[in-house]
Amino acid sequence: LWVLLKEEIKLTNRKNEDKGKKITDLGKLKEMWLTSVELNLPDPKTIAPGDIAKQAEIIDVGQKKIQEWTKNLLIKIDQRTTAVSEIENPGQKKIAKKLAYDANTVDLKALGTYLRGEDRDLFYRQAAWFAALEYFLSGNLQTPEELTGILEKMVGDDYLVKNPDGLLKPYKDGYDFHPDCPLDEPDKAKVKIILIKLRNRVFDNEKADITARGNLSVQDFLDRKPGKIALTIHAEKAKRLGGQIFWRSGGVLLIESDGKAIQPLDATGGIKEAVQEAKKMGAYLYFDSLYQNAPPFIRSLSKEMNEKVQLLWHLLKRGLLRYEITSMATLNQEEFFLGRECGDCFLDFKGNWQTADGKTIANFFFLIRRREGEENGVKRIRIAKAPSHLDDFFAQCMGEYEEGNKFEDVPQPLRAVLQAAYGQVRDNAEKTAQVTP
């Protein structure tokens, strides 16, 4: 096959000489044909049972080799597929498909012996599974549709199974590990975190795209200037009439205002589907309703339309809360953390916060207050205002506390948040100092 392919390329090159064209895919195709060599790993079982330390060392080295080999093998499979797609000549493409198929089959068979080979050492199988799952969930994806597509492909390739209550649930559909997966619970938790980080990157990409489409500041919007604005909407805890607690989803909302009425244009995150439905129905919100304490109810509208109008009202009120808290600040973050001045500071933590039980908190912002105590001028710390989605997280630290050195006298988890925020502010100040003449 390789000889035939070279002859095909030579023939095509001769035909294209007068046109100044040259086929340059030969190197790609040759690389694509080369298959990965199967690993030659020592068998941990050959070590004397009493020498546990030596056996553990061999297994650790073997696992690292397996992980690197698995990653490189999967990279090469993807490279072959990409190389085939870039070939324009029909004759070459046909041959290249055959070459890629044969090479990929060999590599996948070799990988399969570690993924599902019962004769393989369990630790080696676990290493291969973890490396494969990590590879698939570490791609440069841009949209939720691409992320869902990867998960569906992993289902088709028997890495995952669909399960509404599964451990892996980036959006409304749930997934779980295939029954053949030998990973223990700690490693499965690591895979879940990898997926969460991927989902967050996808969300950040969408957020940046939607934000770039806005042309108004919050103040411009409140001054009723016409245009578009993107608002970050934090998740919010709410209570139904019967007392049942539920969460209103968050995301990023793009709206357009003419100073009198507001209509939705686009959204991402948990609010995306509902906002798209509101847009399709033609729902809009009167600007004046934002100054009311309750969502509007218009008798002439249907129940469904009223629900969408009220949805927009709740979303905008939440989106504007960040601005409201910001406007209450009397200190910037450098003055508060580095200068240790007294006053109110709007703390906007950059990134998501991972809780001890594996949950992720997005839109992490609140107003933190420092004042000098009446006794000996000891500085004291308290949360002055925070959105409702942080109520549970900060439930045990809503009092006022002596600050101490590096916030050591402040209870957890507020202490950890303040220490992390201090690090962000310090690092940002150092970077600014390096580029400022």
Short mmCIF file of C-alpha atoms in Angstrom, two decimals:
data_model
loop_
_atom_site.label_atom_id
_atom_site.label_comp_id
_atom_site.label_asym_id
_atom_site.label_seq_id
_atom_site.Cartn_x
_atom_site.Cartn_y
_atom_site.Cartn_z
CA LEU A 1 0.00 0.00 0.00
CA TRP A 2 2.79 2.40 0.88
CA VAL A 3 4.54 1.76 -2.46
CA LEU A 4 1.28 2.34 -4.33
CA LEU A 5 0.70 5.57 -2.46
CA LYS A 6 4.17 6.89 -3.30
CA GLU A 7 3.60 6.12 -6.99
CA GLU A 8 0.22 7.89 -6.85
CA ILE A 9 1.84 10.99 -5.35
CA LYS A 10 4.64 10.99 -7.94
CA LEU A 11 2.10 10.75 -10.75
CA THR A 12 0.04 13.61 -9.35
CA ASN A 13 3.14 15.75 -8.87
CA ARG A 14 4.12 15.27 -12.52
CA LYS A 15 0.63 16.33 -13.61
CA ASN A 16 0.83 19.45 -11.46
CA GLU A 17 4.37 20.58 -12.31
CA ASP A 18 3.14 23.06 -14.93
CA LYS A 19 0.77 24.58 -12.38
CA GLY A 20 3.53 25.01 -9.80
CA LYS A 21 1.78 22.71 -7.34
CA LYS A 22 3.52 20.15 -5.19
CA ILE A 23 1.97 17.46 -2.99
CA THR A 24 3.48 17.79 0.47
CA ASP A 25 1.39 15.21 2.32
CA LEU A 26 3.88 12.36 1.81
CA GLY A 27 5.58 12.98 5.15
CA LYS A 28 2.22 13.18 6.91
CA LEU A 29 1.01 9.96 5.36
CA LYS A 30 4.24 8.14 6.12
CA GLU A 31 4.01 9.25 9.75
CA MET A 32 0.38 8.23 9.75
CA TRP A 33 1.30 4.72 8.61
CA LEU A 34 3.80 4.21 11.40
CA THR A 35 2.11 2.42 14.29
CA SER A 36 2.94 2.64 17.96
CA VAL A 37 5.08 -0.09 19.45
CA GLU A 38 3.50 -2.05 22.28
CA LEU A 39 5.09 -1.55 25.67
CA ASN A 40 7.46 -4.04 27.22
CA LEU A 41 6.63 -3.70 30.91
CA PRO A 42 7.98 -5.75 33.80
CA ASP A 43 5.48 -7.98 35.54
CA PRO A 44 5.07 -6.82 39.16
CA LYS A 45 4.05 -10.32 40.17
CA THR A 46 7.58 -11.57 39.51
CA ILE A 47 8.82 -9.66 42.56
CA ALA A 48 9.05 -11.56 45.81
CA PRO A 49 5.78 -11.05 47.73
CA GLY A 50 7.66 -9.84 50.79
CA ASP A 51 9.35 -6.98 48.96
CA ILE A 52 6.31 -4.66 48.84
CA ALA A 53 8.38 -1.47 48.45
CA LYS A 54 10.16 -2.83 45.37
CA GLN A 55 6.91 -4.03 43.86
CA ALA A 56 5.26 -0.65 44.45
CA GLU A 57 8.21 1.11 42.79
CA ILE A 58 7.97 -1.09 39.69
CA ILE A 59 4.21 -0.59 39.44
CA ASP A 60 4.59 3.19 39.77
CA VAL A 61 7.17 3.33 36.97
CA GLY A 62 5.05 1.02 34.83
CA GLN A 63 1.93 3.14 35.33
CA LYS A 64 3.76 6.28 34.22
CA LYS A 65 4.97 4.47 31.08
CA ILE A 66 1.45 3.22 30.36
CA GLN A 67 -0.02 6.69 30.72
CA GLU A 68 2.53 8.30 28.42
CA TRP A 69 2.18 5.48 25.88
CA THR A 70 -1.63 5.71 25.91
CA LYS A 71 -1.60 9.47 25.42
CA ASN A 72 0.91 9.31 22.55
CA LEU A 73 -1.04 6.49 20.90
CA LEU A 74 -4.30 8.45 21.00
CA ILE A 75 -2.55 11.57 19.70
CA LYS A 76 -1.22 9.58 16.75
CA ILE A 77 -4.67 8.16 15.99
CA ASP A 78 -6.10 11.69 15.90
CA GLN A 79 -3.20 12.91 13.75
CA ARG A 80 -3.85 10.18 11.17
CA THR A 81 -7.53 11.08 11.00
CA THR A 82 -6.69 14.77 10.58
CA ALA A 83 -4.07 14.04 7.92
CA VAL A 84 -6.62 12.09 5.86
CA SER A 85 -9.13 14.94 6.04
CA GLU A 86 -6.52 17.40 4.70
CA ILE A 87 -5.79 15.41 1.52
CA GLU A 88 -7.64 16.80 -1.49
CA ASN A 89 -6.60 14.35 -4.24
CA PRO A 90 -9.31 11.63 -4.42
CA GLY A 91 -6.88 8.83 -5.27
CA GLN A 92 -4.52 9.68 -2.45
CA LYS A 93 -7.39 10.17 -0.02
CA LYS A 94 -8.75 6.70 -0.74
CA ILE A 95 -5.37 5.08 -0.11
CA ALA A 96 -4.74 7.25 2.95
CA LYS A 97 -8.06 6.18 4.47
CA LYS A 98 -7.02 2.56 4.12
CA LEU A 99 -3.59 3.22 5.64
CA ALA A 100 -5.06 5.17 8.55
CA TYR A 101 -7.72 2.53 9.18
CA ASP A 102 -5.15 -0.29 9.28
CA ALA A 103 -2.75 1.65 11.52
CA ASN A 104 -5.47 2.80 13.88
CA THR A 105 -6.84 -0.71 14.12
CA VAL A 106 -3.43 -2.00 15.20
CA ASP A 107 -3.05 0.72 17.82
CA LEU A 108 -6.57 0.40 19.19
CA LYS A 109 -6.11 -3.36 19.50
CA ALA A 110 -2.89 -2.79 21.46
CA LEU A 111 -4.63 -0.27 23.73
CA GLY A 112 -7.57 -2.63 24.15
CA THR A 113 -5.32 -5.26 25.70
CA TYR A 114 -4.62 -2.85 28.56
CA LEU A 115 -8.15 -1.49 28.83
CA ARG A 116 -9.96 -4.80 28.88
CA GLY A 117 -7.31 -7.51 28.92
CA GLU A 118 -8.00 -9.65 31.98
CA ASP A 119 -4.45 -10.99 31.82
CA ARG A 120 -3.02 -7.48 32.38
CA ASP A 121 -2.02 -6.28 35.81
CA LEU A 122 -4.88 -4.29 37.42
CA PHE A 123 -2.66 -1.30 38.15
CA TYR A 124 -1.59 -1.12 34.49
CA ARG A 125 -5.20 -1.36 33.34
CA GLN A 126 -6.15 1.46 35.68
CA ALA A 127 -3.33 3.62 34.30
CA ALA A 128 -4.46 3.05 30.72
CA TRP A 129 -8.09 3.86 31.53
CA PHE A 130 -7.23 7.04 33.41
CA ALA A 131 -4.90 8.27 30.66
CA ALA A 132 -7.51 7.61 27.95
CA LEU A 133 -10.32 9.34 29.85
CA GLU A 134 -8.06 12.29 30.67
CA TYR A 135 -7.07 12.62 27.01
CA PHE A 136 -10.63 12.68 25.72
CA LEU A 137 -11.69 15.26 28.32
CA SER A 138 -8.74 17.61 27.81
CA GLY A 139 -9.43 18.76 24.26
CA ASN A 140 -9.73 22.34 23.06
CA LEU A 141 -13.52 22.45 22.85
CA GLN A 142 -15.44 25.67 22.25
CA THR A 143 -19.14 24.91 22.72
CA PRO A 144 -21.40 22.73 24.90
CA GLU A 145 -22.42 20.90 21.72
CA GLU A 146 -18.79 19.88 21.13
CA LEU A 147 -18.44 18.73 24.74
CA THR A 148 -21.65 16.70 24.53
CA GLY A 149 -20.40 15.24 21.24
CA ILE A 150 -17.20 14.00 22.90
CA LEU A 151 -19.17 12.37 25.71
CA GLU A 152 -21.51 10.68 23.23
CA LYS A 153 -18.50 9.37 21.27
CA MET A 154 -17.05 7.99 24.51
CA VAL A 155 -20.36 6.19 25.04
CA GLY A 156 -20.12 4.74 21.53
CA ASP A 157 -16.54 3.62 22.19
CA ASP A 158 -17.52 1.93 25.48
CA TYR A 159 -15.68 4.29 27.81
CA LEU A 160 -18.90 5.69 29.31
CA VAL A 161 -22.57 4.77 29.61
CA LYS A 162 -25.56 7.12 29.73
CA ASN A 163 -27.07 7.42 33.19
CA PRO A 164 -29.37 10.26 34.34
CA ASP A 165 -27.95 9.89 37.87
CA GLY A 166 -24.37 9.30 36.76
CA LEU A 167 -21.29 10.82 38.37
CA LEU A 168 -20.48 12.80 35.22
CA LYS A 169 -23.11 15.42 34.48
CA PRO A 170 -21.78 18.59 32.83
CA TYR A 171 -25.25 19.59 31.64
CA LYS A 172 -28.73 18.07 32.03
CA ASP A 173 -27.73 14.64 30.60
CA GLY A 174 -25.83 12.31 32.90
CA TYR A 175 -23.06 9.81 32.18
CA ASP A 176 -21.20 7.19 34.17
CA PHE A 177 -18.18 4.95 33.75
CA HIS A 178 -18.48 1.79 31.66
CA PRO A 179 -18.81 -1.39 33.76
CA ASP A 180 -15.40 -2.51 32.42
CA CYS A 181 -13.72 0.56 33.92
CA PRO A 182 -11.41 -0.59 36.77
CA LEU A 183 -10.79 2.87 38.29
CA ASP A 184 -11.26 3.22 42.04
CA GLU A 185 -13.42 5.96 43.56
CA PRO A 186 -10.59 8.50 44.08
CA ASP A 187 -9.56 8.22 40.41
CA LYS A 188 -13.17 8.50 39.27
CA ALA A 189 -13.43 11.68 41.35
CA LYS A 190 -10.32 13.00 39.55
CA VAL A 191 -11.93 12.31 36.18
CA LYS A 192 -15.03 14.19 37.34
CA ILE A 193 -12.87 17.21 38.22
CA ILE A 194 -11.20 17.04 34.78
CA LEU A 195 -14.66 17.14 33.19
CA ILE A 196 -15.73 20.06 35.39
CA LYS A 197 -12.63 22.01 34.36
CA LEU A 198 -13.38 21.29 30.70
CA ARG A 199 -16.97 22.44 31.14
CA ASN A 200 -15.73 25.61 32.82
CA ARG A 201 -13.34 26.33 29.91
CA VAL A 202 -16.18 25.86 27.44
CA PHE A 203 -18.35 28.20 29.50
CA ASP A 204 -15.55 30.80 29.62
CA ASN A 205 -15.26 30.64 25.81
CA GLU A 206 -18.99 31.19 25.39
CA LYS A 207 -18.98 33.92 28.02
CA ALA A 208 -16.19 35.79 26.23
CA ASP A 209 -18.03 35.52 22.91
CA ILE A 210 -21.31 36.84 24.31
CA THR A 211 -19.64 39.58 26.34
CA ALA A 212 -17.83 40.84 23.25
CA ARG A 213 -21.18 41.42 21.53
CA GLY A 214 -22.27 44.00 24.13
CA ASN A 215 -21.57 47.71 23.67
CA LEU A 216 -23.00 49.17 26.89
CA SER A 217 -21.60 49.47 30.39
CA VAL A 218 -23.93 48.79 33.31
CA GLN A 219 -24.15 52.52 33.98
CA ASP A 220 -25.00 53.17 30.30
CA PHE A 221 -27.75 50.56 30.56
CA LEU A 222 -29.18 52.08 33.76
CA ASP A 223 -29.04 55.51 32.11
CA ARG A 224 -31.32 53.98 29.45
CA LYS A 225 -28.92 54.38 26.57
CA PRO A 226 -29.90 52.16 23.60
CA GLY A 227 -27.68 49.19 22.86
CA LYS A 228 -26.67 45.72 24.01
CA ILE A 229 -25.20 44.53 27.28
CA ALA A 230 -24.01 41.17 28.60
CA LEU A 231 -24.70 40.46 32.27
CA THR A 232 -23.22 37.67 34.36
CA ILE A 233 -26.07 35.92 36.16
CA HIS A 234 -25.20 34.06 39.37
CA ALA A 235 -27.18 31.03 40.47
CA GLU A 236 -29.74 31.83 43.15
CA LYS A 237 -31.50 29.86 45.84
CA ALA A 238 -35.27 30.40 45.83
CA LYS A 239 -38.37 29.06 47.60
CA ARG A 240 -41.63 27.95 46.02
CA LEU A 241 -45.03 28.79 47.48
CA GLY A 242 -45.15 25.42 49.24
CA GLY A 243 -41.80 26.07 50.90
CA GLN A 244 -39.75 23.81 48.58
CA ILE A 245 -36.20 25.06 48.02
CA PHE A 246 -34.84 25.14 44.47
CA TRP A 247 -32.04 26.82 42.51
CA ARG A 248 -32.42 29.30 39.69
CA SER A 249 -29.68 28.63 37.14
CA GLY A 250 -26.93 31.07 36.24
CA GLY A 251 -24.96 31.96 33.13
CA VAL A 252 -24.40 34.98 30.91
CA LEU A 253 -27.31 36.92 29.39
CA LEU A 254 -27.14 39.20 26.35
CA ILE A 255 -29.99 41.71 26.13
CA GLU A 256 -30.90 44.71 24.00
CA SER A 257 -32.56 47.85 25.32
CA ASP A 258 -34.03 50.92 23.68
CA GLY A 259 -34.45 52.64 27.04
CA LYS A 260 -38.10 51.61 27.36
CA ALA A 261 -38.18 47.86 26.69
CA ILE A 262 -35.64 45.07 27.12
CA GLN A 263 -35.53 41.93 25.01
CA PRO A 264 -33.29 38.84 25.25
CA LEU A 265 -30.82 38.10 22.46
CA ASP A 266 -28.66 35.18 23.63
CA ALA A 267 -27.39 33.34 26.71
CA THR A 268 -25.06 30.63 27.87
CA GLY A 269 -24.85 28.40 30.93
CA GLY A 270 -27.84 26.99 32.78
CA ILE A 271 -30.14 29.79 31.58
CA LYS A 272 -29.46 29.24 27.88
CA GLU A 273 -32.43 27.05 27.00
CA ALA A 274 -34.99 29.14 28.90
CA VAL A 275 -33.71 32.41 27.40
CA GLN A 276 -33.84 30.96 23.89
CA GLU A 277 -37.46 29.96 24.50
CA ALA A 278 -38.27 33.48 25.75
CA LYS A 279 -36.66 35.00 22.67
CA LYS A 280 -38.57 32.65 20.37
CA MET A 281 -41.86 33.59 22.06
CA GLY A 282 -41.08 37.30 21.68
CA ALA A 283 -41.00 38.00 25.41
CA TYR A 284 -39.75 41.39 26.56
CA LEU A 285 -39.60 43.41 29.77
CA TYR A 286 -40.52 47.04 30.43
CA PHE A 287 -37.54 48.94 31.83
CA ASP A 288 -39.57 50.52 34.63
CA SER A 289 -40.34 47.08 36.11
CA LEU A 290 -36.70 46.79 37.24
CA TYR A 291 -37.43 49.33 39.97
CA GLN A 292 -40.24 47.21 41.41
CA ASN A 293 -39.75 44.77 44.29
CA ALA A 294 -41.72 41.96 42.62
CA PRO A 295 -41.78 40.59 39.07
CA PRO A 296 -44.51 41.98 36.79
CA PHE A 297 -47.73 40.13 36.05
CA ILE A 298 -49.69 41.24 32.98
CA ARG A 299 -53.27 39.94 32.90
CA SER A 300 -53.53 40.18 29.12
CA LEU A 301 -50.63 37.77 28.63
CA SER A 302 -50.83 33.98 28.71
CA LYS A 303 -49.44 32.04 31.66
CA GLU A 304 -46.47 30.89 29.56
CA MET A 305 -45.64 34.43 28.41
CA ASN A 306 -45.94 35.80 31.94
CA GLU A 307 -43.50 33.12 33.11
CA LYS A 308 -40.97 34.19 30.50
CA VAL A 309 -41.38 37.88 31.35
CA GLN A 310 -40.87 37.07 35.03
CA LEU A 311 -37.86 34.94 34.12
CA LEU A 312 -36.25 37.95 32.42
CA TRP A 313 -37.04 40.13 35.44
CA HIS A 314 -35.36 37.70 37.86
CA LEU A 315 -32.34 37.31 35.58
CA LEU A 316 -31.82 41.06 35.26
CA LYS A 317 -32.24 41.67 38.97
CA ARG A 318 -29.58 39.05 39.67
CA GLY A 319 -27.29 40.40 36.96
CA LEU A 320 -27.52 43.91 38.38
CA LEU A 321 -26.87 42.74 41.96
CA ARG A 322 -23.15 42.44 41.20
CA TYR A 323 -23.14 46.08 40.08
CA GLU A 324 -25.12 47.09 43.18
CA ILE A 325 -22.60 45.44 45.50
CA THR A 326 -19.70 46.91 43.52
CA SER A 327 -21.10 50.41 43.96
CA MET A 328 -21.11 49.94 47.76
CA ALA A 329 -17.33 49.47 47.93
CA THR A 330 -15.17 52.21 49.50
CA LEU A 331 -11.83 50.44 48.90
CA ASN A 332 -10.29 48.64 45.95
CA GLN A 333 -8.78 45.20 46.49
CA GLU A 334 -5.17 46.43 46.70
CA GLU A 335 -6.12 48.94 49.40
CA PHE A 336 -7.98 46.26 51.34
CA PHE A 337 -5.56 43.32 51.03
CA LEU A 338 -2.15 44.94 50.58
CA GLY A 339 -2.72 48.23 52.38
CA ARG A 340 -4.92 46.62 55.08
CA GLU A 341 -7.09 49.74 55.12
CA CYS A 342 -10.46 49.82 56.84
CA GLY A 343 -13.63 50.04 54.78
CA ASP A 344 -15.75 47.96 52.39
CA CYS A 345 -14.18 46.05 49.50
CA PHE A 346 -15.89 44.30 46.61
CA LEU A 347 -14.22 40.91 46.43
CA ASP A 348 -14.57 39.27 43.02
CA PHE A 349 -12.73 35.95 43.14
CA LYS A 350 -11.18 35.12 39.77
CA GLY A 351 -12.20 31.62 38.72
CA ASN A 352 -14.41 29.03 40.35
CA TRP A 353 -14.19 27.83 43.93
CA GLN A 354 -13.95 24.10 44.58
CA THR A 355 -15.51 23.03 47.88
CA ALA A 356 -14.21 20.19 50.03
CA ASP A 357 -17.07 17.93 48.93
CA GLY A 358 -16.26 18.41 45.23
CA LYS A 359 -18.86 21.08 44.40
CA THR A 360 -18.02 24.07 42.22
CA ILE A 361 -19.16 27.61 43.06
CA ALA A 362 -19.14 30.06 40.18
CA ASN A 363 -19.68 33.85 40.30
CA PHE A 364 -17.92 34.10 43.63
CA PHE A 365 -18.36 37.72 44.79
CA PHE A 366 -19.33 39.56 47.96
CA LEU A 367 -18.64 42.70 49.99
CA ILE A 368 -16.08 42.28 52.77
CA ARG A 369 -15.75 44.87 55.56
CA ARG A 370 -12.80 45.71 57.83
CA ARG A 371 -13.07 48.05 60.80
CA GLU A 372 -11.02 48.89 63.85
CA GLY A 373 -12.49 47.41 66.99
CA GLU A 374 -13.27 49.48 70.02
CA GLU A 375 -10.67 47.63 72.09
CA ASN A 376 -7.03 48.49 71.33
CA GLY A 377 -7.80 49.18 67.68
CA VAL A 378 -7.80 45.48 66.80
CA LYS A 379 -9.02 45.09 63.20
CA ARG A 380 -12.17 43.07 62.69
CA ILE A 381 -13.61 41.39 59.59
CA ARG A 382 -17.16 40.59 58.49
CA ILE A 383 -19.14 39.88 55.31
CA ALA A 384 -21.18 43.02 54.68
CA LYS A 385 -23.26 41.72 51.78
CA ALA A 386 -23.32 38.53 49.71
CA PRO A 387 -25.62 37.00 47.08
CA SER A 388 -27.97 34.24 48.20
CA HIS A 389 -26.10 31.47 46.35
CA LEU A 390 -23.31 31.84 48.95
CA ASP A 391 -25.63 31.52 51.97
CA ASP A 392 -24.92 27.85 52.63
CA PHE A 393 -21.20 28.20 51.93
CA PHE A 394 -20.76 31.05 54.42
CA ALA A 395 -23.40 29.86 56.90
CA GLN A 396 -20.83 29.30 59.68
CA CYS A 397 -18.98 32.60 59.28
CA MET A 398 -21.52 35.40 59.03
CA GLY A 399 -20.43 37.09 62.29
CA GLU A 400 -17.68 39.62 62.96
CA TYR A 401 -14.22 38.33 63.83
CA GLU A 402 -10.78 39.56 64.80
CA GLU A 403 -8.65 39.47 61.68
CA GLY A 404 -5.39 38.11 63.04
CA ASN A 405 -2.26 37.53 60.98
CA LYS A 406 -3.14 36.44 57.43
CA PHE A 407 -6.79 36.14 58.48
CA GLU A 408 -5.88 33.29 60.83
CA ASP A 409 -8.57 34.28 63.37
CA VAL A 410 -11.35 34.24 60.76
CA PRO A 411 -13.32 30.95 60.62
CA GLN A 412 -13.37 28.64 57.62
CA PRO A 413 -14.24 28.74 54.80
CA LEU A 414 -14.10 32.57 54.80
CA ARG A 415 -10.46 32.40 55.92
CA ALA A 416 -9.47 30.26 52.93
CA VAL A 417 -11.32 32.55 50.51
CA LEU A 418 -9.66 35.69 51.89
CA GLN A 419 -6.22 34.07 51.80
CA ALA A 420 -6.74 32.93 48.20
CA ALA A 421 -8.03 36.37 47.18
CA TYR A 422 -5.01 37.99 48.86
CA GLY A 423 -2.75 35.77 46.73
CA GLN A 424 -4.54 36.82 43.55
CA VAL A 425 -4.29 40.52 44.41
CA ARG A 426 -0.60 40.23 45.39
CA ASP A 427 0.31 38.34 42.21
CA ASN A 428 -1.58 40.82 40.04
CA ALA A 429 0.17 43.77 41.75
CA GLU A 430 3.57 42.15 41.15
CA LYS A 431 2.80 41.61 37.46
CA THR A 432 1.61 45.21 37.11
CA ALA A 433 4.79 46.49 38.75
CA GLN A 434 6.92 44.55 36.26
CA VAL A 435 5.32 46.15 33.20
CA THR A 436 4.81 49.65 34.60
CA PRO A 437 7.75 52.02 33.96
#
